[in-house]
Amino acid sequence: MTAIDRLFTALSLGGMTVRNRIAMAPMTREFAPGGVPGDDVVEYYRRRAAGGCGLIITEGMAVNAAGAHDGPIPLLWQSEAQAALGRIASAVKAQGSCIVAQLWHVGMQDSPTTVNPGTVKQRPPRVGPSGLYGNGEPGGEVMSEDDIANTIADFARAAAAAESAGCDGIEIHGAHGYLADQFMWDRTNRRADTWGGETAQRSRFLAEIIRACRAATSPGFAVIARISQWKSVDYTARLAETKGEWAAMLEPLCAAGLDALHVSTRRFWEPGFADGDRSLAGVTRDITGLPVIAVGSVTLERDFKEGTSEAGGGITESAARSAHVEQVAEAIEAEEFDMIAVGRAMIANPDWADLVRGGRADELRPFTRDLLAKLD
Ligand SMILES: Cc1cc2nc3c(=O)[nH]c(=O)nc-3n(C[C@H](O)[C@H](O)[C@H](O)COP(=O)(O)O)c2cc1C
């Protein structure tokens, strides 16, 4: 078996059997007027499943009004959005792919002044663990015990809705500086109660969401959490400086009944910590023993591997893409991670998986920002 063949072996994840190791990364597209994805969105996901992607992770879907990003994103607490998710799930599954819905609460991430046009007319104020934005400035409301309990219940209701819609699981967005990550980050969590404090205490909020989602859904329904060191407001931010701190943060999440972790990094090949070569995904897999999804710039960058883009090396972009695919496949073979999520490159290439399987990675179309303006 070649390394590339390894990319096309099945993976058990919770109760799912995913046909290969390729996931579509969750990507907000803002094509859900009134909070409801239409037929164009159904078709967009169906094309990626038809193109061979094993696991579709949907764009972030808001679990309640306070947590909704300002823009036409799916508002999953509403029945119309749940019905639309049902149409997406059936279209994807008819192509032989699995699907998990990403559950999202932005917390204090966004500007306090904007509203979600046409969806949440009078949006509730932004809330967070300590009412602080990612830059450390105050501006929102500090979540009370009731707010916390209600938000956890909203995640659980959204998980149950995703199961009723026919999804195989959910991914809780605990990354990039959104609400669950705001609890985990010491810059935005200054609480002195049991929701704040040391690293393990700060991951309690995400752990309780995991526990509640698990309880609200059937055995075998996959519960995945996405986590990251980096934040959209600060690419250099870190939740943990050492593997020991990272392990302390992960422990409550695993104990709550997770099936897999999706470790979000900006470049999948970079070492996670100063003391070792293992990526953050690899370190996470070593610590937890759980299946891990890696992500970050797959088939996007030219200088991905030391030496390949040296002056005079003459490597073409298309050859670089092929070499990148090899690198991913080798990492899976070496048990660095179990699955790779592909984001922007899958916007540019709905058939990313089929092209790679056919040994045609050098034909992958480059991603350009203008592709975000439409839903191809
Ligand atoms: C347009 C766009 C929207 C995104 N929306 C989300 C999102 O809703 N949830 C999430 O967890 N990550 C989101 N991301 C991050 C991607 O899931 C992914 O981690 C990132 O694009 C890096 O992967 P890539 O280099 O393969 O694109 C988004 C990225 C892009 C480009």
mmCIF file of N, CA and C and ligand atoms in Angstrom, residues 25-28 60 102 173 176 226 264 295-297 300 342-344 372, ligand 1:
data_model
loop_
_atom_site.group_PDB
_atom_site.id
_atom_site.type_symbol
_atom_site.label_atom_id
_atom_site.label_comp_id
_atom_site.label_asym_id
_atom_site.label_seq_id
_atom_site.Cartn_x
_atom_site.Cartn_y
_atom_site.Cartn_z
ATOM 1 N N ALA A 25 -13.106 21.052 5.815
ATOM 2 C CA ALA A 25 -13.029 21.894 7.011
ATOM 3 C C ALA A 25 -14.280 22.767 7.108
ATOM 4 N N PRO A 26 -14.702 23.070 8.349
ATOM 5 C CA PRO A 26 -15.882 23.932 8.495
ATOM 6 C C PRO A 26 -15.589 25.332 7.983
ATOM 7 N N MET A 27 -16.447 25.837 7.117
ATOM 8 C CA MET A 27 -16.203 27.180 6.568
ATOM 9 C C MET A 27 -17.495 27.973 6.439
ATOM 10 N N THR A 28 -17.558 29.058 7.191
ATOM 11 C CA THR A 28 -18.679 29.983 7.131
ATOM 12 C C THR A 28 -18.717 30.632 5.760
ATOM 13 N N GLY A 60 -19.986 26.790 10.626
ATOM 14 C CA GLY A 60 -20.499 27.006 11.972
ATOM 15 C C GLY A 60 -21.978 27.376 11.936
ATOM 16 N N GLN A 102 -21.267 21.725 12.576
ATOM 17 C CA GLN A 102 -20.467 22.467 13.546
ATOM 18 C C GLN A 102 -21.361 23.419 14.345
ATOM 19 N N HIS A 173 -17.504 23.974 18.233
ATOM 20 C CA HIS A 173 -16.445 24.948 17.891
ATOM 21 C C HIS A 173 -15.861 25.506 19.191
ATOM 22 N N HIS A 176 -10.313 29.177 17.887
ATOM 23 C CA HIS A 176 -10.212 30.466 17.173
ATOM 24 C C HIS A 176 -10.679 31.680 17.954
ATOM 25 N N ARG A 226 -13.484 21.019 18.344
ATOM 26 C CA ARG A 226 -12.400 21.688 17.615
ATOM 27 C C ARG A 226 -11.717 22.660 18.572
ATOM 28 N N SER A 264 -6.976 22.608 15.318
ATOM 29 C CA SER A 264 -6.852 23.600 14.255
ATOM 30 C C SER A 264 -5.528 24.347 14.358
ATOM 31 N N VAL A 295 -5.406 20.036 10.322
ATOM 32 C CA VAL A 295 -5.830 21.000 9.303
ATOM 33 C C VAL A 295 -4.761 22.069 9.170
ATOM 34 N N GLY A 296 -4.768 22.759 8.032
ATOM 35 C CA GLY A 296 -3.938 23.955 7.920
ATOM 36 C C GLY A 296 -3.093 24.031 6.672
ATOM 37 N N SER A 297 -3.578 24.775 5.684
ATOM 38 C CA SER A 297 -2.826 25.110 4.469
ATOM 39 C C SER A 297 -2.516 23.915 3.579
ATOM 40 N N LEU A 300 -1.875 24.385 -0.240
ATOM 41 C CA LEU A 300 -2.001 25.828 -0.480
ATOM 42 C C LEU A 300 -0.666 26.534 -0.625
ATOM 43 N N VAL A 342 -9.514 19.735 4.840
ATOM 44 C CA VAL A 342 -9.071 20.610 3.755
ATOM 45 C C VAL A 342 -10.079 21.750 3.647
ATOM 46 N N GLY A 343 -9.588 22.970 3.767
ATOM 47 C CA GLY A 343 -10.476 24.125 3.767
ATOM 48 C C GLY A 343 -10.502 24.814 2.422
ATOM 49 N N ARG A 344 -9.671 25.854 2.299
ATOM 50 C CA ARG A 344 -9.713 26.682 1.085
ATOM 51 C C ARG A 344 -9.488 25.872 -0.187
ATOM 52 N N LEU A 372 -14.617 33.147 -2.819
ATOM 53 C CA LEU A 372 -15.503 33.244 -1.658
ATOM 54 C C LEU A 372 -16.782 34.018 -1.974
HETATM 55 C C1 LIG B 1 -14.076 31.371 4.385
HETATM 56 C C2 LIG B 1 -13.680 30.638 5.630
HETATM 57 C C3 LIG B 1 -14.626 30.444 6.621
HETATM 58 C C4 LIG B 1 -14.290 29.739 7.792
HETATM 59 N N1 LIG B 1 -15.258 29.480 8.722
HETATM 60 C C5 LIG B 1 -14.983 28.657 9.764
HETATM 61 C C6 LIG B 1 -16.017 28.193 10.625
HETATM 62 O O1 LIG B 1 -17.214 28.479 10.467
HETATM 63 N N2 LIG B 1 -15.660 27.392 11.658
HETATM 64 C C7 LIG B 1 -14.367 27.024 11.875
HETATM 65 O O2 LIG B 1 -14.093 26.290 12.825
HETATM 66 N N3 LIG B 1 -13.375 27.436 11.056
HETATM 67 C C8 LIG B 1 -13.648 28.214 10.002
HETATM 68 N N4 LIG B 1 -12.657 28.544 9.113
HETATM 69 C C9 LIG B 1 -11.295 27.970 9.274
HETATM 70 C C10 LIG B 1 -11.181 26.680 8.442
HETATM 71 O O3 LIG B 1 -11.986 25.644 8.961
HETATM 72 C C11 LIG B 1 -9.736 26.166 8.411
HETATM 73 O O4 LIG B 1 -9.314 25.850 9.696
HETATM 74 C C12 LIG B 1 -8.771 27.164 7.785
HETATM 75 O O5 LIG B 1 -9.278 27.683 6.573
HETATM 76 C C13 LIG B 1 -7.403 26.517 7.529
HETATM 77 O O6 LIG B 1 -7.551 25.450 6.619
HETATM 78 P P1 LIG B 1 -7.064 25.641 5.077
HETATM 79 O O7 LIG B 1 -5.683 26.179 5.186
HETATM 80 O O8 LIG B 1 -7.136 24.251 4.508
HETATM 81 O O9 LIG B 1 -7.999 26.601 4.439
HETATM 82 C C14 LIG B 1 -12.963 29.271 7.965
HETATM 83 C C15 LIG B 1 -12.011 29.492 6.966
HETATM 84 C C16 LIG B 1 -12.364 30.159 5.800
HETATM 85 C C17 LIG B 1 -11.316 30.336 4.714
#
